[in-house]
Coordinates of C-alpha atoms in Angstrom, one line a residue:
M1 CA 11.7 -7.7 6.9
R2 CA 13.4 -8.0 10.4
R3 CA 10.2 -6.8 12.7
A4 CA 10.6 -7.5 16.2
R5 CA 7.4 -6.1 17.6
G6 CA 7.6 -7.4 21.2
V7 CA 5.3 -5.3 23.3
L8 CA 4.1 -3.1 20.5
L9 CA 2.0 -5.7 19.1
A10 CA 0.4 -5.7 22.6
A11 CA -0.5 -1.9 22.2
A12 CA -1.7 -2.2 18.4
L13 CA -5.5 -1.0 18.2
S14 CA -5.7 -1.2 21.5
L15 CA -9.3 1.0 21.6
P16 CA -12.3 -1.2 22.7
V17 CA -14.2 0.2 19.8
L18 CA -11.8 -1.5 17.4
A19 CA -12.3 -5.0 19.0
A20 CA -14.3 -7.2 16.9
P21 CA -16.3 -9.3 19.4
A22 CA -18.1 -6.9 21.5
L23 CA -20.5 -4.0 19.9
A24 CA -22.5 -1.3 21.1
S25 CA -25.8 -2.9 19.5
P26 CA -26.6 -6.1 17.9
V27 CA -25.8 -6.5 14.3
L28 CA -28.3 -6.8 11.5
G29 CA -29.3 -10.7 11.5
E30 CA -29.6 -12.5 8.0
Q31 CA -33.3 -12.3 8.0
D32 CA -33.2 -8.7 8.9
R33 CA -31.0 -8.2 5.9
A34 CA -33.0 -10.0 3.5
P35 CA -34.6 -7.5 0.9
A36 CA -38.1 -6.3 2.1
V37 CA -39.4 -6.7 -1.4
T38 CA -38.6 -8.9 -4.1
P39 CA -35.8 -7.4 -6.1
P40 CA -36.8 -6.0 -9.4
L41 CA -32.9 -7.0 -10.1
D42 CA -31.6 -8.9 -12.7
F43 CA -28.5 -11.4 -12.3
E44 CA -28.1 -13.1 -15.7
G45 CA -24.6 -14.6 -15.9
G46 CA -23.7 -14.2 -12.2
A47 CA -23.7 -10.5 -12.5
S48 CA -25.9 -7.6 -11.6
Q49 CA -27.4 -6.1 -14.6
P50 CA -28.1 -2.5 -15.3
V51 CA -31.8 -2.6 -14.9
L52 CA -32.4 0.7 -12.6
D53 CA -31.8 4.3 -14.1
P54 CA -28.9 5.8 -12.5
T55 CA -30.4 9.2 -12.6
A56 CA -33.5 8.3 -10.5
V57 CA -31.6 8.7 -7.2
V58 CA -32.4 9.9 -3.7
R59 CA -29.4 12.0 -2.4
E60 CA -28.6 12.8 1.5
S61 CA -26.0 14.5 3.3
L62 CA -25.5 13.6 6.9
Y63 CA -23.1 13.4 9.7
V64 CA -22.4 10.0 11.4
Q65 CA -21.1 10.0 15.0
A66 CA -17.8 8.1 15.7
P67 CA -16.9 7.2 19.3
V68 CA -13.5 9.1 19.5
D69 CA -12.3 13.0 20.0
S70 CA -9.4 13.1 18.0
D71 CA -9.3 17.0 18.0
G72 CA -9.8 17.5 21.7
D73 CA -12.8 19.5 21.7
G74 CA -14.9 17.5 24.3
R75 CA -17.2 15.8 21.3
D76 CA -17.3 12.8 19.6
D77 CA -16.1 13.3 16.2
E78 CA -18.5 13.6 13.3
V79 CA -18.1 12.0 9.6
Y80 CA -19.5 14.1 6.8
V81 CA -21.5 11.5 4.8
E82 CA -23.4 11.5 1.6
V83 CA -25.6 9.1 0.4
V84 CA -26.7 8.6 -3.4
R85 CA -29.2 5.7 -3.6
P86 CA -31.7 4.4 -6.3
D87 CA -35.2 6.0 -5.6
V88 CA -36.5 2.6 -5.9
T89 CA -35.2 2.4 -2.2
E90 CA -38.4 4.7 -1.4
D91 CA -40.8 1.7 -2.3
G92 CA -39.0 -0.5 0.3
L93 CA -36.6 -2.3 -1.6
R94 CA -33.3 -2.8 0.6
L95 CA -29.8 -2.8 -1.5
P96 CA -26.1 -3.5 -0.5
V97 CA -23.8 -0.2 -0.6
V98 CA -20.7 0.5 -1.9
Y99 CA -18.7 2.8 0.3
F100 CA -16.1 5.2 -0.8
A101 CA -14.0 6.7 2.0
S102 CA -11.6 9.5 1.5
P103 CA -9.6 12.5 2.8
Y104 CA -9.2 13.6 -0.8
F105 CA -12.9 14.8 -1.5
S106 CA -12.2 18.4 -0.4
G107 CA -8.8 18.9 -2.3
G108 CA -5.3 19.7 -0.6
N109 CA -3.3 22.1 0.8
P110 CA 0.2 23.6 -0.1
L111 CA 2.9 21.0 0.9
Q112 CA 5.9 21.4 2.6
F113 CA 8.6 18.4 2.2
H114 CA 11.3 17.5 4.4
D115 CA 14.6 18.1 3.7
V116 CA 16.3 15.2 2.3
D117 CA 19.9 16.4 1.9
V118 CA 21.0 15.6 5.2
E119 CA 23.3 13.3 7.1
L120 CA 22.1 9.8 8.6
H121 CA 21.9 9.1 11.8
V122 CA 24.7 7.8 13.9
P123 CA 24.2 6.9 17.7
G124 CA 25.6 9.2 19.9
G125 CA 26.6 11.3 17.2
P126 CA 25.1 14.9 15.9
E127 CA 22.0 14.4 14.0
G128 CA 21.2 15.5 10.7
I129 CA 18.8 18.5 9.9
V130 CA 15.4 17.6 9.9
G131 CA 14.0 20.7 8.4
S132 CA 11.5 21.3 5.6
T133 CA 11.7 22.7 2.4
A134 CA 8.5 24.5 0.6
S135 CA 6.9 23.3 -2.2
A136 CA 4.1 23.9 -4.3
G137 CA 0.9 21.9 -3.8
D138 CA -2.6 21.7 -4.8
A139 CA -4.6 24.5 -2.7
G140 CA -7.8 23.3 -0.5
A141 CA -10.1 24.9 1.8
G142 CA -12.3 23.9 4.8
A143 CA -15.6 24.5 5.0
D144 CA -18.2 24.5 7.6
A145 CA -21.1 22.1 8.0
D146 CA -23.7 24.5 6.8
Q147 CA -22.0 24.5 3.6
A148 CA -22.9 21.0 2.6
A149 CA -25.9 21.8 0.5
A150 CA -24.4 24.5 -1.3
R151 CA -20.8 22.7 -2.5
P152 CA -20.9 20.3 -5.3
A153 CA -21.9 16.6 -4.7
I154 CA -19.2 14.2 -4.3
T155 CA -18.9 11.6 -7.2
S156 CA -16.8 8.9 -8.4
A157 CA -16.3 7.2 -11.8
Y158 CA -18.1 4.1 -10.7
E159 CA -21.1 5.8 -9.4
S160 CA -23.2 5.1 -12.1
F161 CA -22.2 1.9 -13.1
L162 CA -23.0 0.8 -9.5
L163 CA -26.4 2.5 -9.0
A164 CA -27.7 0.8 -12.2
R165 CA -26.6 -2.2 -10.9
G166 CA -28.5 -2.3 -7.5
Y167 CA -26.1 -0.9 -5.3
A168 CA -26.5 2.1 -3.4
V169 CA -23.4 4.5 -2.8
V170 CA -21.8 6.2 0.1
Y171 CA -19.3 8.8 0.4
A172 CA -17.5 9.8 3.5
E173 CA -14.8 12.4 4.2
S174 CA -11.9 11.0 6.8
L175 CA -11.6 12.8 9.7
G176 CA -10.1 16.1 9.9
T177 CA -11.0 16.9 6.4
G178 CA -13.8 18.8 4.7
L179 CA -17.1 18.9 6.3
S180 CA -15.7 16.1 9.3
T181 CA -14.7 17.0 12.4
G182 CA -11.3 15.5 14.1
C183 CA -8.0 15.2 12.8
P184 CA -6.1 13.8 10.1
T185 CA -3.6 11.4 11.4
T186 CA -2.3 9.4 8.0
G187 CA -3.6 6.1 8.9
G188 CA -3.9 6.3 13.0
E189 CA -6.8 4.6 14.9
N190 CA -9.0 7.6 14.8
E191 CA -9.1 7.5 11.2
T192 CA -9.9 3.9 11.1
I193 CA -13.0 4.6 14.0
G194 CA -14.3 7.5 11.8
A195 CA -14.2 5.2 8.4
R196 CA -15.6 2.3 10.1
S197 CA -18.5 4.1 12.1
V198 CA -20.1 4.4 8.8
V199 CA -20.6 0.9 8.5
D200 CA -21.6 1.0 11.9
W201 CA -24.5 3.5 11.0
L202 CA -25.3 1.4 7.9
N203 CA -26.0 -1.5 10.1
G204 CA -27.8 0.3 13.0
R205 CA -25.1 0.8 15.5
A206 CA -23.9 4.4 15.1
P207 CA -26.0 7.5 15.3
A208 CA -26.2 10.1 12.5
R209 CA -27.7 13.8 12.4
D210 CA -28.9 15.0 9.1
T211 CA -28.0 18.8 8.1
A212 CA -30.8 20.0 10.1
G213 CA -29.7 18.2 13.1
D214 CA -32.6 15.7 13.3
P215 CA -31.4 11.9 13.8
I216 CA -31.3 9.5 10.3
D217 CA -30.9 6.3 9.8
A218 CA -30.4 3.7 6.9
P219 CA -33.6 1.4 6.6
W220 CA -33.1 1.3 2.8
T221 CA -29.9 -0.7 2.9
T222 CA -29.7 -4.7 3.8
G223 CA -26.8 -3.6 5.8
R224 CA -24.3 -5.6 3.4
V225 CA -21.5 -3.0 2.8
G226 CA -18.4 -2.9 0.4
M227 CA -15.6 -0.5 0.5
M228 CA -13.4 0.3 -2.5
G229 CA -10.7 3.2 -3.7
V230 CA -7.2 4.0 -4.7
S231 CA -4.3 4.8 -2.7
Y232 CA -5.2 6.5 0.7
N233 CA -9.2 5.7 -0.5
G234 CA -8.0 1.9 -0.8
T235 CA -6.1 2.2 2.3
L236 CA -9.2 2.8 4.5
P237 CA -10.9 -0.1 3.3
N238 CA -8.0 -2.1 4.7
A239 CA -7.8 -0.4 7.6
V240 CA -11.8 -0.9 8.3
A241 CA -11.4 -4.5 7.2
A242 CA -8.7 -5.3 9.7
T243 CA -11.0 -4.3 12.9
G244 CA -13.4 -7.3 11.9
V245 CA -16.6 -5.1 11.8
E246 CA -19.7 -6.6 11.3
G247 CA -21.4 -5.8 7.7
L248 CA -18.5 -5.2 5.9
E249 CA -18.7 -7.9 3.3
A250 CA -15.8 -7.1 1.0
I251 CA -13.6 -4.6 -0.2
V252 CA -11.7 -3.6 -3.4
P253 CA -8.1 -1.9 -2.4
I254 CA -6.6 -0.7 -5.2
G255 CA -2.7 0.7 -4.8
A256 CA -3.5 0.4 -0.9
I257 CA -1.1 0.4 2.3
S258 CA -1.2 -2.3 4.3
S259 CA 1.6 -1.0 6.9
W260 CA 2.5 2.9 7.0
Y261 CA 6.0 2.2 7.8
D262 CA 6.4 0.2 4.9
Y263 CA 5.5 3.3 2.8
Y264 CA 7.6 5.7 4.4
R265 CA 10.3 3.7 5.8
A266 CA 12.3 0.4 4.6
D267 CA 14.2 -1.6 7.3
G268 CA 15.0 1.5 9.0
A269 CA 15.9 3.7 6.4
V270 CA 13.8 6.5 5.6
V271 CA 12.2 6.4 2.0
A272 CA 10.1 8.4 0.2
P273 CA 7.2 7.2 -2.0
G274 CA 8.3 7.5 -5.6
G275 CA 7.6 11.1 -7.0
Y276 CA 7.2 12.6 -3.5
Q277 CA 11.0 12.8 -2.0
G278 CA 10.7 14.3 1.3
E279 CA 7.1 13.4 2.1
D280 CA 6.3 11.7 5.3
A281 CA 3.1 11.4 7.9
D282 CA 3.2 14.7 9.0
V283 CA 3.3 16.0 5.3
L284 CA 0.4 14.0 4.2
A285 CA -2.0 14.8 7.5
E286 CA -1.1 18.4 6.9
Y287 CA -2.3 18.1 2.7
V288 CA -5.4 16.6 3.7
Y289 CA -6.4 18.9 6.9
T290 CA -9.0 20.7 4.9
R291 CA -11.4 20.8 7.7
A292 CA -12.6 24.7 8.3
D293 CA -10.9 25.2 11.6
R294 CA -7.1 25.5 10.7
E295 CA -5.8 25.7 14.3
V296 CA -7.1 23.2 16.4
C297 CA -5.5 20.2 14.9
A298 CA -2.2 21.7 14.8
P299 CA -0.7 19.9 18.0
V300 CA -1.9 16.7 16.5
I301 CA 0.2 17.1 13.3
D302 CA 2.9 18.6 15.4
A303 CA 3.1 14.9 17.2
L304 CA 2.8 13.0 14.1
T305 CA 6.3 14.9 13.2
E306 CA 8.1 13.8 16.6
Q307 CA 6.6 10.4 16.5
Q308 CA 7.2 9.5 13.0
D309 CA 11.0 9.4 14.0
R310 CA 12.8 10.4 10.9
V311 CA 16.1 10.9 12.8
T312 CA 16.3 6.5 13.5
G313 CA 13.6 5.7 11.2
D314 CA 12.9 2.7 13.5
Y315 CA 10.3 1.0 13.9
N316 CA 7.9 2.2 17.1
E317 CA 4.6 2.4 18.6
F318 CA 3.5 5.1 16.3
W319 CA 4.0 3.1 13.0
D320 CA 2.5 0.1 14.7
E321 CA -0.7 1.7 15.3
R322 CA -0.5 2.1 11.4
N323 CA 0.3 -1.6 10.6
Y324 CA -2.7 -3.3 9.3
L325 CA -1.0 -6.5 9.1
N326 CA -1.1 -7.3 12.8
D327 CA -5.2 -7.9 12.4
A328 CA -5.5 -9.5 9.1
D329 CA -6.4 -12.6 11.2
Q330 CA -9.7 -10.1 12.0
V331 CA -10.6 -9.7 8.4
Q332 CA -14.2 -11.1 7.5
A333 CA -14.4 -9.2 4.4
A334 CA -13.6 -10.6 1.2
V335 CA -10.7 -9.0 -0.4
L336 CA -10.1 -8.2 -4.1
A337 CA -6.6 -6.6 -4.0
V338 CA -5.3 -4.6 -6.9
H339 CA -2.0 -3.3 -7.8
G340 CA 0.2 -2.0 -10.6
L341 CA 3.5 -3.7 -10.9
A342 CA 5.0 -0.7 -11.9
D343 CA 3.9 1.5 -8.7
W344 CA 6.4 2.9 -7.2
N345 CA 4.0 5.6 -5.0
V346 CA 2.5 2.6 -2.9
K347 CA 5.1 0.2 -3.8
T348 CA 4.2 -3.8 -4.8
G349 CA 5.7 -5.0 -1.4
Q350 CA 2.4 -3.3 0.6
V351 CA 0.0 -5.7 -1.6
A352 CA 2.3 -8.6 -1.4
Q353 CA 2.6 -8.9 2.2
W354 CA -1.1 -8.0 2.6
Y355 CA -2.2 -10.8 0.1
D356 CA 0.2 -13.0 2.1
A357 CA -1.1 -12.3 5.5
L358 CA -4.9 -12.7 4.0
A359 CA -3.7 -16.4 3.2
Q360 CA -2.2 -17.2 6.4
H361 CA -5.8 -16.7 7.8
D362 CA -7.7 -18.2 4.7
V363 CA -9.6 -15.2 4.4
P364 CA -11.6 -15.2 0.9
R365 CA -9.4 -13.1 -1.6
A366 CA -8.3 -12.3 -5.2
I367 CA -5.6 -10.5 -6.9
W368 CA -5.4 -8.2 -10.0
L369 CA -1.7 -7.0 -10.9
H370 CA -1.3 -4.9 -14.1
Q371 CA 1.8 -3.4 -15.6
A372 CA 0.7 0.2 -15.1
G373 CA 1.6 2.0 -12.3
H374 CA -0.2 3.9 -9.3
V375 CA -3.8 4.1 -11.4
D376 CA -7.2 2.8 -11.1
P377 CA -7.6 -0.1 -13.5
L378 CA -10.5 1.6 -15.1
S379 CA -7.6 3.2 -17.2
V380 CA -6.0 -0.1 -17.8
R381 CA -8.6 -2.7 -18.9
R382 CA -11.9 -0.9 -18.4
E383 CA -14.7 -3.6 -19.3
E384 CA -13.2 -6.4 -17.9
W385 CA -12.1 -4.8 -14.8
L386 CA -15.9 -3.6 -14.3
D387 CA -17.0 -6.9 -14.9
A388 CA -14.7 -8.7 -12.4
L389 CA -15.7 -5.9 -10.1
N390 CA -19.4 -6.5 -10.5
R391 CA -19.1 -10.0 -10.1
W392 CA -17.1 -9.7 -6.9
F393 CA -19.9 -7.4 -5.4
T394 CA -22.4 -9.3 -6.8
N395 CA -21.4 -12.4 -5.2
Y396 CA -20.8 -10.6 -1.5
L397 CA -23.0 -8.0 -1.4
H398 CA -26.1 -9.1 -3.2
D399 CA -25.5 -12.5 -1.8
V400 CA -25.7 -14.5 -5.3
D401 CA -23.6 -17.4 -5.6
N402 CA -22.1 -17.2 -8.8
G403 CA -18.9 -19.1 -8.0
V404 CA -16.6 -16.3 -8.0
A405 CA -15.2 -17.7 -4.7
D406 CA -13.9 -21.0 -6.5
E407 CA -12.6 -19.4 -9.6
P408 CA -8.4 -19.0 -10.2
R409 CA -7.3 -16.0 -7.7
A410 CA -4.9 -14.4 -9.7
T411 CA -5.5 -12.1 -12.7
L412 CA -2.0 -10.8 -14.1
Q413 CA -1.0 -8.7 -17.1
R414 CA 2.0 -9.8 -19.0
E415 CA 4.6 -7.2 -20.0
D416 CA 3.0 -7.4 -23.7
G417 CA -0.1 -6.4 -22.7
T418 CA -1.7 -9.7 -22.4
W419 CA -3.3 -11.3 -19.9
T420 CA -3.6 -14.7 -17.7
V421 CA -5.7 -15.9 -14.9
E422 CA -3.6 -18.1 -12.6
A423 CA -4.4 -20.1 -9.5
D424 CA -2.9 -17.9 -7.0
W425 CA 0.0 -15.4 -6.4
P426 CA 2.8 -15.5 -6.1
A427 CA 3.0 -18.4 -8.6
P428 CA 2.8 -21.5 -6.5
T429 CA 5.5 -23.2 -8.5
A430 CA 7.8 -20.4 -7.5
T431 CA 10.8 -21.1 -5.2
E432 CA 13.9 -19.5 -4.0
A433 CA 17.1 -19.9 -6.0
S434 CA 20.2 -17.8 -5.9
L435 CA 22.7 -16.1 -7.8
W436 CA 26.1 -15.5 -6.8
P437 CA 28.4 -12.2 -7.7
W438 CA 31.8 -12.7 -9.4
P439 CA 34.5 -10.2 -9.6
G440 CA 34.6 -7.1 -11.6
G441 CA 31.6 -5.1 -10.4
A442 CA 33.4 -1.7 -10.8
A443 CA 32.8 -2.5 -14.7
E444 CA 30.8 -5.7 -14.8
G445 CA 31.0 -8.9 -12.7
G446 CA 29.1 -12.0 -13.5
L447 CA 26.2 -13.7 -11.7
D448 CA 26.5 -17.5 -11.3
P449 CA 23.4 -19.7 -10.8
S450 CA 25.5 -22.2 -9.3
N451 CA 28.7 -21.4 -7.1
P452 CA 29.9 -18.5 -4.8
V453 CA 33.4 -17.0 -5.3
P454 CA 35.3 -19.5 -3.2
G455 CA 36.8 -18.3 0.4
S456 CA 36.2 -14.9 1.8
A457 CA 39.5 -12.9 0.1
T458 CA 37.4 -11.5 -2.9
V459 CA 36.1 -7.8 -1.8
E460 CA 34.9 -5.0 -4.1
R461 CA 34.5 -1.9 -2.9
F462 CA 32.3 1.4 -3.9
F463 CA 31.7 4.9 -2.9
D464 CA 28.2 6.8 -2.1
D465 CA 27.2 9.8 -4.1
A466 CA 23.5 10.5 -3.7
S467 CA 24.0 13.3 -6.8
K468 CA 23.7 10.3 -9.0
T469 CA 20.5 8.6 -10.2
A470 CA 20.0 4.8 -9.8
Q471 CA 19.4 4.7 -13.9
D472 CA 22.7 6.7 -14.4
L473 CA 24.8 4.2 -12.5
V474 CA 23.1 1.1 -14.1
D475 CA 23.9 2.8 -17.5
S476 CA 27.4 3.7 -16.9
P477 CA 30.0 1.6 -18.1
R478 CA 31.9 1.6 -15.3
S479 CA 31.9 3.7 -12.0
G480 CA 33.3 3.9 -8.5
N481 CA 29.8 4.4 -7.2
R482 CA 28.2 1.2 -7.9
L483 CA 28.7 -2.7 -8.2
A484 CA 27.4 -4.3 -11.2
Y485 CA 26.9 -8.0 -11.9
Y486 CA 25.2 -9.8 -14.9
T487 CA 24.2 -13.2 -16.2
P488 CA 24.8 -14.4 -19.8
P489 CA 22.0 -13.8 -22.0
A490 CA 19.3 -16.3 -21.1
A491 CA 19.0 -19.4 -23.1
Q492 CA 15.3 -19.6 -22.0
E493 CA 12.8 -17.0 -20.6
V494 CA 12.8 -16.8 -16.7
R495 CA 9.8 -15.9 -14.4
L496 CA 10.0 -14.2 -11.4
S497 CA 7.1 -14.2 -8.8
G498 CA 7.2 -12.8 -5.6
T499 CA 9.8 -10.9 -3.1
P500 CA 13.5 -11.0 -4.1
R501 CA 16.2 -10.1 -1.5
V502 CA 20.0 -10.2 -1.2
D503 CA 22.0 -11.4 1.7
F504 CA 25.2 -9.2 2.0
A505 CA 28.6 -9.5 3.9
V506 CA 29.4 -5.6 3.9
S507 CA 31.8 -3.2 5.8
F508 CA 31.8 0.5 5.9
T509 CA 34.2 3.4 6.0
R510 CA 31.6 5.4 8.1
P511 CA 29.2 4.4 10.9
A512 CA 26.0 5.3 8.6
A513 CA 25.4 4.7 5.1
N514 CA 22.5 3.8 3.1
L515 CA 22.3 0.2 1.5
S516 CA 20.3 -0.3 -1.8
A517 CA 20.1 -2.7 -4.3
L518 CA 18.5 -2.9 -8.0
L519 CA 17.4 -5.9 -10.1
V520 CA 17.9 -5.1 -13.7
A521 CA 16.9 -6.6 -17.2
R522 CA 19.3 -5.8 -20.1
A523 CA 18.3 -6.1 -23.7
P524 CA 20.5 -7.3 -26.2
D525 CA 20.8 -3.8 -27.7
G526 CA 22.4 -2.8 -24.3
S527 CA 19.3 -0.6 -22.8
A528 CA 18.6 -1.5 -19.3
E529 CA 15.4 -1.4 -17.2
I530 CA 14.9 -1.3 -13.3
I531 CA 12.7 -4.4 -12.4
T532 CA 12.8 -3.6 -9.0
R533 CA 14.6 -2.3 -6.0
G534 CA 15.0 -2.3 -2.3
W535 CA 16.8 -0.3 0.4
T536 CA 17.7 -1.2 4.0
D537 CA 19.6 0.9 7.1
P538 CA 22.5 -1.3 8.0
Q539 CA 22.0 -0.3 11.7
N540 CA 18.7 -1.8 11.4
R541 CA 20.2 -5.5 10.5
D542 CA 18.9 -7.4 13.5
A543 CA 15.3 -5.6 13.6
D544 CA 13.6 -2.7 12.1
D545 CA 12.8 -1.3 15.9
Q546 CA 16.4 -1.4 16.9
T547 CA 19.6 0.6 16.0
S548 CA 22.5 -1.1 16.2
P549 CA 25.7 0.7 16.0
I550 CA 28.1 0.0 13.1
V551 CA 32.1 -0.2 13.7
P552 CA 33.8 1.2 10.6
G553 CA 36.0 -1.7 8.8
E554 CA 34.0 -4.3 10.4
T555 CA 32.0 -6.9 8.2
Y556 CA 28.2 -7.2 9.0
R557 CA 25.6 -9.8 7.3
V558 CA 23.0 -7.7 6.1
E559 CA 19.4 -8.8 4.5
L560 CA 17.6 -6.5 2.0
T561 CA 14.2 -7.2 0.8
M562 CA 13.3 -5.8 -2.8
Q563 CA 9.8 -4.8 -3.4
A564 CA 7.4 -7.9 -4.8
Q565 CA 7.5 -8.6 -8.5
D566 CA 6.1 -10.6 -11.0
Y567 CA 8.2 -10.3 -14.2
V568 CA 9.3 -12.6 -17.4
L569 CA 12.9 -12.2 -18.7
P570 CA 12.8 -12.9 -22.2
A571 CA 15.6 -15.4 -23.9
G572 CA 18.4 -13.7 -25.0
H573 CA 18.3 -10.9 -22.2
E574 CA 20.6 -10.3 -19.2
L575 CA 19.6 -10.3 -15.7
G576 CA 21.6 -7.9 -13.5
F577 CA 22.3 -7.3 -10.1
V578 CA 23.4 -3.4 -9.2
L579 CA 24.5 -2.6 -5.7
I580 CA 24.2 1.6 -5.1
S581 CA 24.2 3.2 -1.4
S582 CA 22.0 6.2 -1.6
D583 CA 19.1 6.1 -4.3
R584 CA 18.7 9.6 -4.9
Y585 CA 14.9 9.6 -5.6
Y586 CA 13.8 7.6 -2.6
T587 CA 16.6 7.6 0.3
L588 CA 18.0 10.4 2.3
R589 CA 21.1 11.8 0.4
P590 CA 23.9 12.4 2.6
A591 CA 27.3 14.2 1.7
P592 CA 29.3 12.0 -0.6
G593 CA 31.9 9.7 0.0
A594 CA 31.2 6.7 2.3
G595 CA 33.0 3.6 1.2
L596 CA 31.3 0.1 1.2
A597 CA 32.9 -3.0 1.0
V598 CA 31.1 -6.4 -0.3
E599 CA 32.6 -9.7 0.6
L600 CA 31.4 -11.8 -2.8
G601 CA 31.8 -15.2 -1.4
R602 CA 29.0 -14.6 1.2
T603 CA 26.8 -12.5 -0.7
R604 CA 23.9 -13.6 -3.1
L605 CA 20.8 -12.8 -4.7
V606 CA 17.7 -14.8 -3.8
L607 CA 15.0 -14.8 -6.6
P608 CA 11.5 -16.2 -6.3
T609 CA 11.8 -18.4 -9.6
V610 CA 9.2 -20.1 -11.4
G611 CA 10.7 -23.3 -11.6
G612 CA 13.6 -22.7 -8.9
R613 CA 17.0 -23.3 -9.0
S614 CA 16.7 -25.6 -12.2
T615 CA 15.3 -22.9 -14.5
L616 CA 18.4 -20.6 -13.3
T617 CA 20.5 -23.3 -14.4
S618 CA 19.1 -23.8 -17.6
A619 CA 18.7 -20.5 -18.3
F620 CA 22.4 -19.0 -17.4
G621 CA 24.5 -22.0 -16.4

């Protein structure tokens, strides 16, 4: 990723409340955090055991004051919170908290997606129509604060499990949703402040009121907090952890975003989350805008539409505010990151870049990678997952040294459903190794692990047609709308672990075109699956915050980063590289006809290969 931030970094997360060092009141000391009485808990085997009755609980509804006024009403925003805690806390036992923050607890509104059948941006030229088209969605309704007692309690699939093991459970509605005030901004600073304020309240640093308006605090907690959730609910833990807030000891982001730009863009290209063509930051904000007042946040959401910039797709201050990688060095919480290797909603690059940033700053961390898509691991490997989660929280929330911090960091599910535990991820023995395309791409060219095509005269051409899907183009035996290159059948299995990329020498017949690449595995029976893919706007070849015009006919060096993957190609299977322009279900879809010419001698596929070049040579040489 060619991200030239410059002054943007200085502007990122600049509100004082998000700065780590200075807080309004002192954090709870270690002595203050110690349980007030001897815990009636059992940590046999290094995991908290189910010794409490999960039905014997105290439930509280309250509003935490957040030091931000995102709806502009002259008052600090309030975060609606529901607490569920074992009734033993009434006897003086203080417990840690597992905290779920979400914009989805009150449902969602009907959606209007952006039109994606538009022409691409050309500097100085006419712009594509950036309109909207109606699409059905789940209807949601806002509610006023006095409805808190009447509506169903918020809950989660983890609640009973956690309560029985000595964790209090806290739920909070993100700003602008449900019974919270403020406005939804799809990952903006105000949402981070709102979610963080609950951690502050649990540690005595933020005020709150109950539903009667009386002040309420949390003397029942040790102040040690963990956050977890899936998707947006997992993204908020990343955001809050990146503020360095004291008291947040652990997070478990599942299928979570680390940079919102990389959720809706790819190196300048406007891309969609899988299954949601035409979604963008403003569409998602409108979906979760379920507070009772349906007018107050309209100007805020209109501003999202303008600032997200679907025209150029460039990285800007709007996206920099929503880039938690900027503050990975502030993370104090231990991170157990979970992601599906088949997740095309929140794509694998999100967890790969987050995990790498945490590693660079030596943040305590582990990673779980499974073969499913955008799902909770409860549906993948329930018992083993719950054990791993409990041990993580036992170590960092109950403060029981169970050795989890010294164990191998990576748990991976392989293609056959089996599981492996490894020292770290990507595989430490994976290094970059190249494959070079050889002529014949209109039907099927080769991929060579040793040598590129000599000279610069070998050029292969194809034309864009967004009406055709990527899989259709992969399956086509010959097409003028793609180039395809394959290795011979592998003589041995080949494992890829990390982030593939493509280095292109490419020219265009138009001043704007999509550029997409697919990594493919083909079985002996001829069936092919897309392992991973990636996209770029060639106008952003120098930096993703900079549009550089294209002169038709001129050859440019362009780098394209695919989504991270961990994949084992079986012996006897072929590895393929398929180049297309528009990717129907992900990119914008201009009128067909843009031509692309690829100079093979200066184009290569770079793969993170276990065993490096020698593995590719042995398998395909």
